[in-house]
mmCIF file of C-alpha atoms and ligand atoms in Angstrom:
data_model
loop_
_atom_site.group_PDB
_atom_site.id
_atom_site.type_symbol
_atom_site.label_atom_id
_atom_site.label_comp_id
_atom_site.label_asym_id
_atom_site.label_seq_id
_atom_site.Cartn_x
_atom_site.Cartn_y
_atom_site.Cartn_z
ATOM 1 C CA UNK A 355 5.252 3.356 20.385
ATOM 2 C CA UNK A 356 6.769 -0.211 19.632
ATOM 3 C CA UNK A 357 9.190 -1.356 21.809
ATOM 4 C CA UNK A 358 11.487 -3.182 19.992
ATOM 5 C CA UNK A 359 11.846 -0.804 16.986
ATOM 6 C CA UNK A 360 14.178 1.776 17.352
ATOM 7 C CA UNK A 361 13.549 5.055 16.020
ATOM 8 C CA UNK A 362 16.397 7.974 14.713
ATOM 9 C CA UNK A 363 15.118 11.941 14.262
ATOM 10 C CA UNK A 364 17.983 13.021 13.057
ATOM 11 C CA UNK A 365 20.557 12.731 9.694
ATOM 12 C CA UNK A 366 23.283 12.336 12.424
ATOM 13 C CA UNK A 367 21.956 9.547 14.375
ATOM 14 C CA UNK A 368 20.539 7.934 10.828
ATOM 15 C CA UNK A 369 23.923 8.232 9.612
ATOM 16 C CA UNK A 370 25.447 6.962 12.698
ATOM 17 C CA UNK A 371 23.467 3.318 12.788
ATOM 18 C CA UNK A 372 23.969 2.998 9.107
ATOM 19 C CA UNK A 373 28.300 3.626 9.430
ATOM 20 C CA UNK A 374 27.806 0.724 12.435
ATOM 21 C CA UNK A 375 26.268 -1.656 10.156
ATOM 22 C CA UNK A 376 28.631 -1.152 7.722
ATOM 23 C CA UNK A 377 31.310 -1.342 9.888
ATOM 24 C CA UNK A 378 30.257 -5.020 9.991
ATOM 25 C CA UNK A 379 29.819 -5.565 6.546
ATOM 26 C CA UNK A 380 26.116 -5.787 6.408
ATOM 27 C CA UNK A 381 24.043 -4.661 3.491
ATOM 28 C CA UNK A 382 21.201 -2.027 3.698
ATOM 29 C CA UNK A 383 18.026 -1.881 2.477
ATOM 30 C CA UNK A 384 15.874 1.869 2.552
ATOM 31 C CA UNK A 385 12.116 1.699 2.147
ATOM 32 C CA UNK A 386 10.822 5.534 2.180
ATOM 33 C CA UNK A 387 7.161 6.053 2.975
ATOM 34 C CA UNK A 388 5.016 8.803 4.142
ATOM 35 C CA UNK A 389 3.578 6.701 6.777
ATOM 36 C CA UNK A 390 -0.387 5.675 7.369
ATOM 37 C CA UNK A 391 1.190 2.572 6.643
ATOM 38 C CA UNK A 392 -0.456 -0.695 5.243
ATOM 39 C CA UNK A 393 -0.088 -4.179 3.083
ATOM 40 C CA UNK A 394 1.497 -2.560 0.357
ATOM 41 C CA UNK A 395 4.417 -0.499 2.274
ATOM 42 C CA UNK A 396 5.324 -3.396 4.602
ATOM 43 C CA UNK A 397 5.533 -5.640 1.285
ATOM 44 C CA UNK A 398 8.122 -3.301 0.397
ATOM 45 C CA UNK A 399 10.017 -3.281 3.590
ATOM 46 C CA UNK A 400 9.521 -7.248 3.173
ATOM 47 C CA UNK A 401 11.106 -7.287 0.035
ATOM 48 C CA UNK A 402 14.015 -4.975 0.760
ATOM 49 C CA UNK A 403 14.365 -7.603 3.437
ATOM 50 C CA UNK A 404 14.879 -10.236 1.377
ATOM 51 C CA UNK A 405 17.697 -7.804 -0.322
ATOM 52 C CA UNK A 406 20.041 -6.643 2.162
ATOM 53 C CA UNK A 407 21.072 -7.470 5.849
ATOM 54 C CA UNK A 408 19.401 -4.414 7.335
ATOM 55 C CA UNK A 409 16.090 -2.542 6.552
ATOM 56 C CA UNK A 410 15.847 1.135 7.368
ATOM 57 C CA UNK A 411 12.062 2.796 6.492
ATOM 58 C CA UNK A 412 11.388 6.659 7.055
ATOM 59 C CA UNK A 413 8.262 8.379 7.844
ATOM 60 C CA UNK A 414 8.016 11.716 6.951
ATOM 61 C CA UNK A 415 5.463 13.315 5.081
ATOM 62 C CA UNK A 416 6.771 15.721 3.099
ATOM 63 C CA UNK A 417 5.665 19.173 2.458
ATOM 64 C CA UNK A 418 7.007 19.972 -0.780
ATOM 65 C CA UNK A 419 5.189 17.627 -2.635
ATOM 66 C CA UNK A 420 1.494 18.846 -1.644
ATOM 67 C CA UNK A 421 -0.149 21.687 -3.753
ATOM 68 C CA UNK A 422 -1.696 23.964 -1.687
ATOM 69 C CA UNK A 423 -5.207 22.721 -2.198
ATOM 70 C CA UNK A 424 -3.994 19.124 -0.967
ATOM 71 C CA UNK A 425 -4.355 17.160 1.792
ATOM 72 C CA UNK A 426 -1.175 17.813 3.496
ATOM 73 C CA UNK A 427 -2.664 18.726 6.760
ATOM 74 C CA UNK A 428 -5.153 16.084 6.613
ATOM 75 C CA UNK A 429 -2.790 13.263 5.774
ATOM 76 C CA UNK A 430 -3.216 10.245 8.309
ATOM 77 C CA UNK A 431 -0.027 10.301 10.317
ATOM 78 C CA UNK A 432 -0.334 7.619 12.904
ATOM 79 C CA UNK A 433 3.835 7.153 13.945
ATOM 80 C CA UNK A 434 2.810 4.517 16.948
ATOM 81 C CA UNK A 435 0.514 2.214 14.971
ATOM 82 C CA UNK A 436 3.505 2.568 11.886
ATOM 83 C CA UNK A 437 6.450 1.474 14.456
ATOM 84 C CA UNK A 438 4.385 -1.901 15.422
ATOM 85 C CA UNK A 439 3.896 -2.632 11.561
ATOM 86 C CA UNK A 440 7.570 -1.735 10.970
ATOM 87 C CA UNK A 441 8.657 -4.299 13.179
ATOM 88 C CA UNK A 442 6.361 -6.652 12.414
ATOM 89 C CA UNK A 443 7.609 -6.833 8.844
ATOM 90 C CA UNK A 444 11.188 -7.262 9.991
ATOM 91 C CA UNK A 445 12.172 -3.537 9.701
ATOM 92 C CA UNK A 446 15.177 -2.915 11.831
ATOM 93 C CA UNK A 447 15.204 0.956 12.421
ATOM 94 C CA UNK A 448 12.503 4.297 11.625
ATOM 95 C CA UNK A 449 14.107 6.908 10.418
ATOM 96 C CA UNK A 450 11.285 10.211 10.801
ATOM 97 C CA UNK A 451 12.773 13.565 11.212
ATOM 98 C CA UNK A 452 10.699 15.984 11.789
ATOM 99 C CA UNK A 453 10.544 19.306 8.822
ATOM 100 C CA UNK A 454 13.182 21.364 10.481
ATOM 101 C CA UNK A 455 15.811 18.629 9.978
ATOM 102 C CA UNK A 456 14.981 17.958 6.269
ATOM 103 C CA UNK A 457 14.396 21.209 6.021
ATOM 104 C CA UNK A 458 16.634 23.334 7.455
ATOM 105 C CA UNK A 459 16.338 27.310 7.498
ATOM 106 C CA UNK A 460 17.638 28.407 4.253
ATOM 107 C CA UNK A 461 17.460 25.181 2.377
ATOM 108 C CA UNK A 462 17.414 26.732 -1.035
ATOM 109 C CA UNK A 463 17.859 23.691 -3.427
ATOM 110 C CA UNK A 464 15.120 21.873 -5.634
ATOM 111 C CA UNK A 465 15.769 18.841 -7.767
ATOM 112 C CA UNK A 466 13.658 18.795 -10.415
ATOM 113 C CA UNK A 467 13.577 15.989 -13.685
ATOM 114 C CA UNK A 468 12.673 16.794 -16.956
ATOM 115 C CA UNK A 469 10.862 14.421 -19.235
ATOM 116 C CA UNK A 470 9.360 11.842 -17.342
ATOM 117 C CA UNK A 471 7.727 13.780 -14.344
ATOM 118 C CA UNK A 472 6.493 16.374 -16.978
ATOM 119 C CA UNK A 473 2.916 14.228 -17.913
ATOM 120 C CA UNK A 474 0.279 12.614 -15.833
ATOM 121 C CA UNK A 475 0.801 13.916 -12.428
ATOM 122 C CA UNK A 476 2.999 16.064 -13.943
ATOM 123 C CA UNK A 477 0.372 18.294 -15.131
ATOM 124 C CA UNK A 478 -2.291 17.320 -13.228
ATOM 125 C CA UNK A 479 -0.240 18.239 -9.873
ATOM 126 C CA UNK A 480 2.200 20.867 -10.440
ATOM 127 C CA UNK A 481 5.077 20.720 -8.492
ATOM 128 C CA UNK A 482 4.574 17.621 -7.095
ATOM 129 C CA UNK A 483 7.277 15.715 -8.480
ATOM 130 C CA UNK A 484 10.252 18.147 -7.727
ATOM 131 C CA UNK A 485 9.160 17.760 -4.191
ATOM 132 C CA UNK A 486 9.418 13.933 -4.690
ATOM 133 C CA UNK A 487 12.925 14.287 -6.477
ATOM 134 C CA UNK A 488 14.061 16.915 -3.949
ATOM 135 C CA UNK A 489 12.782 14.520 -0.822
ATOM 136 C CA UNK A 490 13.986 11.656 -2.450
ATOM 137 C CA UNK A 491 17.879 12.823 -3.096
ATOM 138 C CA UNK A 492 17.696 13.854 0.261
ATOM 139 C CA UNK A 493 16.626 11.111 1.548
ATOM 140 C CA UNK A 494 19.180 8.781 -0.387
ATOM 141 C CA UNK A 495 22.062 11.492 0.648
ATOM 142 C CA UNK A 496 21.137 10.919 4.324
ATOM 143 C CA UNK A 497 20.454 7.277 4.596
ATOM 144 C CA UNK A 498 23.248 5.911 1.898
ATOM 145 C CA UNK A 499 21.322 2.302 1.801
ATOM 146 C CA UNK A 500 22.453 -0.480 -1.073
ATOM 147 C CA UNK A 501 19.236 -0.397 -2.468
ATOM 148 C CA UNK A 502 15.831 1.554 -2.092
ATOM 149 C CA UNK A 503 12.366 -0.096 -2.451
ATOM 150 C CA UNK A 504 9.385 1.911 -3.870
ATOM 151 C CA UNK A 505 6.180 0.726 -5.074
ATOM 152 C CA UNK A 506 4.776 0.549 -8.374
ATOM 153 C CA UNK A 507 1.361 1.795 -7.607
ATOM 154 C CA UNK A 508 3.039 5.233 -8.186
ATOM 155 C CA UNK A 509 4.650 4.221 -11.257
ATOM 156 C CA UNK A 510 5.483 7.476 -12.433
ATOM 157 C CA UNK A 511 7.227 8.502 -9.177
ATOM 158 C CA UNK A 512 9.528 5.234 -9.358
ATOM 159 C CA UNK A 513 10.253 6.348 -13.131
ATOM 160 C CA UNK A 514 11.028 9.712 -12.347
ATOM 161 C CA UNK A 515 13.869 8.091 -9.019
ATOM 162 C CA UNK A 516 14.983 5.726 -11.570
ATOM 163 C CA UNK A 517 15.946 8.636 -13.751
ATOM 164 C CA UNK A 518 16.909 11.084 -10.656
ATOM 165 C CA UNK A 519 19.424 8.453 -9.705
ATOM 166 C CA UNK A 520 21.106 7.351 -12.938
ATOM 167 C CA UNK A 521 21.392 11.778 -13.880
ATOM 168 C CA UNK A 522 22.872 12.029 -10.430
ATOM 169 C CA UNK A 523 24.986 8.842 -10.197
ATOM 170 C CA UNK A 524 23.494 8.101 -6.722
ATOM 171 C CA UNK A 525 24.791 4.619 -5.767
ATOM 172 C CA UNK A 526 21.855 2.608 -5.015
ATOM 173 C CA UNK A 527 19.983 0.194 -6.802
ATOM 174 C CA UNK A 528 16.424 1.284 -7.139
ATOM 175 C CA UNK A 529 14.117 -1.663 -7.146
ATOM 176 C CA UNK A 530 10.213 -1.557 -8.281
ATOM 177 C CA UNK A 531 7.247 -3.517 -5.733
ATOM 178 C CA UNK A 532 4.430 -5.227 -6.691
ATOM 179 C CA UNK A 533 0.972 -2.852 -6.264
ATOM 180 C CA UNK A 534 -0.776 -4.597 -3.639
ATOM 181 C CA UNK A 535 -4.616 -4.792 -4.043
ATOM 182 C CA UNK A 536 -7.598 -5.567 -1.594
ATOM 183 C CA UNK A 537 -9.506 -8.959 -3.492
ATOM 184 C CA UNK A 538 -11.255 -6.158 -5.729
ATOM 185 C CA UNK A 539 -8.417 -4.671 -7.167
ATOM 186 C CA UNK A 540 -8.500 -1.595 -5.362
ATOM 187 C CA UNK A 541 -4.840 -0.494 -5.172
ATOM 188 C CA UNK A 542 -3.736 -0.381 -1.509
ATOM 189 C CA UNK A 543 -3.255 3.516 -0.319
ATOM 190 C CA UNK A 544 -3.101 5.685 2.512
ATOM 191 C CA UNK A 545 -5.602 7.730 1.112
ATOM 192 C CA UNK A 546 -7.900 5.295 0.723
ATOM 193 C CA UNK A 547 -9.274 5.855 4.391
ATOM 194 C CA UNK A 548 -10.857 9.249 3.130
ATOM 195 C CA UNK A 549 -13.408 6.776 0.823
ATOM 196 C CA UNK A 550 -17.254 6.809 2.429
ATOM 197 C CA UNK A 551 -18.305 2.853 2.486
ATOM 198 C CA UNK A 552 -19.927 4.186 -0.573
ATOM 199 C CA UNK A 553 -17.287 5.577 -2.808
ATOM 200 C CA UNK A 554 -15.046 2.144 -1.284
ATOM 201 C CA UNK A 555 -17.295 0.280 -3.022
ATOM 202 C CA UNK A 556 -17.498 2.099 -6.253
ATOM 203 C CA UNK A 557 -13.070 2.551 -5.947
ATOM 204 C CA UNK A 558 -11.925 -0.624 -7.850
ATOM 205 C CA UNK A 559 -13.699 0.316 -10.709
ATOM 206 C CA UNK A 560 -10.522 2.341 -11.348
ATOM 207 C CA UNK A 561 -8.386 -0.638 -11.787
ATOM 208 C CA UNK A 562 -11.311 -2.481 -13.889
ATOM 209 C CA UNK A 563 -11.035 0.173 -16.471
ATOM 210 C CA UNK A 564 -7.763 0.601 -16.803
ATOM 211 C CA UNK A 565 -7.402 -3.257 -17.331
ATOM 212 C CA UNK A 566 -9.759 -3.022 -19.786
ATOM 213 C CA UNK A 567 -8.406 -0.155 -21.896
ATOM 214 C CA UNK A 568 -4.791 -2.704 -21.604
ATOM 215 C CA UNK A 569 -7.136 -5.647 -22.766
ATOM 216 C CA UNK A 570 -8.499 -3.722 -25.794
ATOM 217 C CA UNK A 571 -5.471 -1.998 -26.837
ATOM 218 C CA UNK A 572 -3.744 -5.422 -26.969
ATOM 219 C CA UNK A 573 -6.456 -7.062 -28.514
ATOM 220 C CA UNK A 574 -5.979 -4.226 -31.370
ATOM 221 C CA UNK A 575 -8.228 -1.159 -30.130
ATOM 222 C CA UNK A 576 -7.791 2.344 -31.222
ATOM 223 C CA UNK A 577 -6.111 4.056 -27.948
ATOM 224 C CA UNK A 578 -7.630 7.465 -28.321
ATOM 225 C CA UNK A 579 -11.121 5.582 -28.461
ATOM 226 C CA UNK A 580 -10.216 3.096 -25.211
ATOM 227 C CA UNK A 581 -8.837 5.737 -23.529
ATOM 228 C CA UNK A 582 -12.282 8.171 -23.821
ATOM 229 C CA UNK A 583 -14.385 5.008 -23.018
ATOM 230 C CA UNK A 584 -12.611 4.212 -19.787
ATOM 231 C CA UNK A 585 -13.123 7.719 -18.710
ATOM 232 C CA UNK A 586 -16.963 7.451 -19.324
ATOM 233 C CA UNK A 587 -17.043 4.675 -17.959
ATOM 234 C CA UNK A 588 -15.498 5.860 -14.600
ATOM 235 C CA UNK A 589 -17.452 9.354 -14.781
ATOM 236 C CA UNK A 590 -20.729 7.256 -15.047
ATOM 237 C CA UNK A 591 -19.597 4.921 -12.143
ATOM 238 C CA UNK A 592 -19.622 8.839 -10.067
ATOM 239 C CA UNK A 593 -15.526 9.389 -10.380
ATOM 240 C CA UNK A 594 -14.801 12.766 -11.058
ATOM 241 C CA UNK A 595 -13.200 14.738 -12.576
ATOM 242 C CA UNK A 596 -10.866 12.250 -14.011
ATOM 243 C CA UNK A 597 -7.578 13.501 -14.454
ATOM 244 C CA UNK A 598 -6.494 11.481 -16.914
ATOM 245 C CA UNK A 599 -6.537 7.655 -18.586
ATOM 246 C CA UNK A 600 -3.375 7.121 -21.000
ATOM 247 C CA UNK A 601 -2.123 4.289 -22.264
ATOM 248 C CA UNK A 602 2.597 5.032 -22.264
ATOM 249 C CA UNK A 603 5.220 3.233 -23.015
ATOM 250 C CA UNK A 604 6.691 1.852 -19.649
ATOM 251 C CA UNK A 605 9.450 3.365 -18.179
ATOM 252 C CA UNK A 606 9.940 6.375 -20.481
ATOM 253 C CA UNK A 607 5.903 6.925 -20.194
ATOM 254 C CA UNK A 608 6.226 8.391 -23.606
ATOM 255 C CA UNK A 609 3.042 8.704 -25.817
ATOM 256 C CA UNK A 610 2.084 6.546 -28.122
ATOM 257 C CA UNK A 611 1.380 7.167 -31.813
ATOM 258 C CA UNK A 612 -2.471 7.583 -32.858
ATOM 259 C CA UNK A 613 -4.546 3.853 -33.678
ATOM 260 C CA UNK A 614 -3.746 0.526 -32.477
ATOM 261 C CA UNK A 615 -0.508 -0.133 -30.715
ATOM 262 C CA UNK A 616 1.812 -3.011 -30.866
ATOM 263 C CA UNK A 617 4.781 -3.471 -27.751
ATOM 264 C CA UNK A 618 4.763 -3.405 -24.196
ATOM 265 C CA UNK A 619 2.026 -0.931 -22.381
ATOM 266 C CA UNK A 620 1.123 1.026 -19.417
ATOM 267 C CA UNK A 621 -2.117 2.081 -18.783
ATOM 268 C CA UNK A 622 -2.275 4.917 -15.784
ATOM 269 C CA UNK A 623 -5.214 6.851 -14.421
ATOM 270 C CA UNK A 624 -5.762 9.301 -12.057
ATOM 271 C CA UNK A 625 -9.469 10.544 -10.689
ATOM 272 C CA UNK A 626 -10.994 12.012 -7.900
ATOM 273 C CA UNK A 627 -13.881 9.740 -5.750
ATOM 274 C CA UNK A 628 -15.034 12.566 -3.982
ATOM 275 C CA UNK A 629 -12.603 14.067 -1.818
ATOM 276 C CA UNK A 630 -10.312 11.262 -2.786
ATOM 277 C CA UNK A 631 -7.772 11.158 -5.136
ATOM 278 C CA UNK A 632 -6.825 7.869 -6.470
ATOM 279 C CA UNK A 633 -4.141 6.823 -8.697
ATOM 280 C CA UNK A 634 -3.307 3.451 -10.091
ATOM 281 C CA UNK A 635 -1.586 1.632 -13.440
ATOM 282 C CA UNK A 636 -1.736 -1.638 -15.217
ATOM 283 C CA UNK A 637 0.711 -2.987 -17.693
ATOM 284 C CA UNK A 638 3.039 -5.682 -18.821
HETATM 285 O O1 LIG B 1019 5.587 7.399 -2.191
HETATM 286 C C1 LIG B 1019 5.710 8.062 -1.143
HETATM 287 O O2 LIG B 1019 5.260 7.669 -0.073
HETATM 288 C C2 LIG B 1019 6.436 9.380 -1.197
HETATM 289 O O3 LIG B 1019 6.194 10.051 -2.386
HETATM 290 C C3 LIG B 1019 7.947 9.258 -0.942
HETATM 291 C C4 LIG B 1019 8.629 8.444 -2.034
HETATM 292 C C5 LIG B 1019 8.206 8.606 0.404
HETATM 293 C C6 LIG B 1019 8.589 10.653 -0.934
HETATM 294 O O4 LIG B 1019 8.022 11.472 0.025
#
């Protein structure tokens, strides 16, 4: 356990710490993760630092967004090695309570948003983003920060909090991260430690084809037609089965109309790597 960073367990001590720094006039600055942490969650505690006064991050992987074939149990939790990191990057308090306190007995409400968490993931894990939206709230509720930092590597999950927090007129500024990639392009991601040295080096092909499907839909492609070839692409490079490659329109992630396609893109795709799941997006 690091020394120097405090740690709260509880919404009354989180609370508590937060109501002091106010007290003083300070501005805070929330950076929810799951833990496992790496380069791409202490950028976001970095830039939340650069934001506000004070930097809170919370650990807590959550149930309620794992379907029941996930990885829930499996999920690298490693709460010493993520306190060092924390205050490495200038993080000034962990929040991680454990289930009970997030989820109390007879916690009976779900937040769930239409529209934008109904595609992608949507489909392809069901359930998973009213866990998010439910966690998320929650999280928000308990912590009260000026403004939240989450990464755009899940790009649909920061569309579906941006929406969750204009509907419910939660007063914080949510602010999108930078993906950050290893020198191959593979996103950065917990998950990535399931990868044999094997399917590592096959990963960043992910990222190659969805760049390429952006490349060729700007340069005038049909989508339909970029959109199959990336998936061969990654099913002959040993992905599978590939959940899905789709070139949206950002933020909204609505569909776009058949042939080529003229405005500002997103490209997201989803596909297993043996055991691993991995998820990443390119765009403008
Ligand atoms: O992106 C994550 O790590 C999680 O989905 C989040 C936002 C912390 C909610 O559990």
């Amino acid at each position: 356990m690091s020394a120097s960073l405090p740690i709260v367990r509880t919404v009354a001590d989180l609370r508590a710490r937060v109501r002091a720094w106010r007290a003083e006039g300070l501005r805070i600055g929330f950076t929810p993760t799951m833990g496992a942490l790496h380069e791409g969650h202490l950028s976001l505690v970095r830039l939340a630092r650069t934001r506000a006064d004070r930097v809170v991050a919370s650990v807590f992987v959550n149930p309620t967004q794992f379907g029941p074939n996930e990885d829930f149990d499996a999920y690298p939790r490693d709460e010493a090695g993520d306190a060092a990191l924390l205050a490495g990057a200038g993080c000034d308090l962990l929040y991680a309570p454990s289930t009970v306190e997030m989820y109390p007995a007879g916690a009976a409400t779900t937040v769930t948003v239409a529209g934008v968490s109904e595609p992608l993931d949507g489909q392809a894990r069901p359930g998973h983003f009213a866990g998010v939206a439910t966690v998320v709230a929650k999280l928000l509720n308990q912590c009260a920060p000026d403004i939240a930092v989450f990464g755009e590597k899940d790009y649909q999950q920061l569309q579906v909090i941006r929406r969750l927090v204009a509907d419910l007129d939660l007063p914080v500024e949510i602010v999108g991260g930078p993906t950050a990639r290893a020198d191959d392009g593979l996103a950065l991601s917990s998950r990535n430690a399931y990868l044999s040295p094997a399917e590592r080096a096959v990963a960043p092909r992910l990222n190659a084809a969805l760049r390429e499907v952006f490349e060729a839909v700007k340069a005038g492609a049909d989508v339909a037609t970029a959109e199959q070839q990336a998936v061969s692409s990654l099913v002959a490079a040993g992905f599978g089965p590939v959940d899905y490659v789709e070139v949206r329109r950002p933020g909204t992630l609505e569909r776009l109309g058949p042939g080529p396609a003229d405005g500002p893109l997103r490209v997201l795709g989803a596909a297993r790597l043996g055991r691993t799941r991995l998820i990443d997006n390119v765009g403008d």
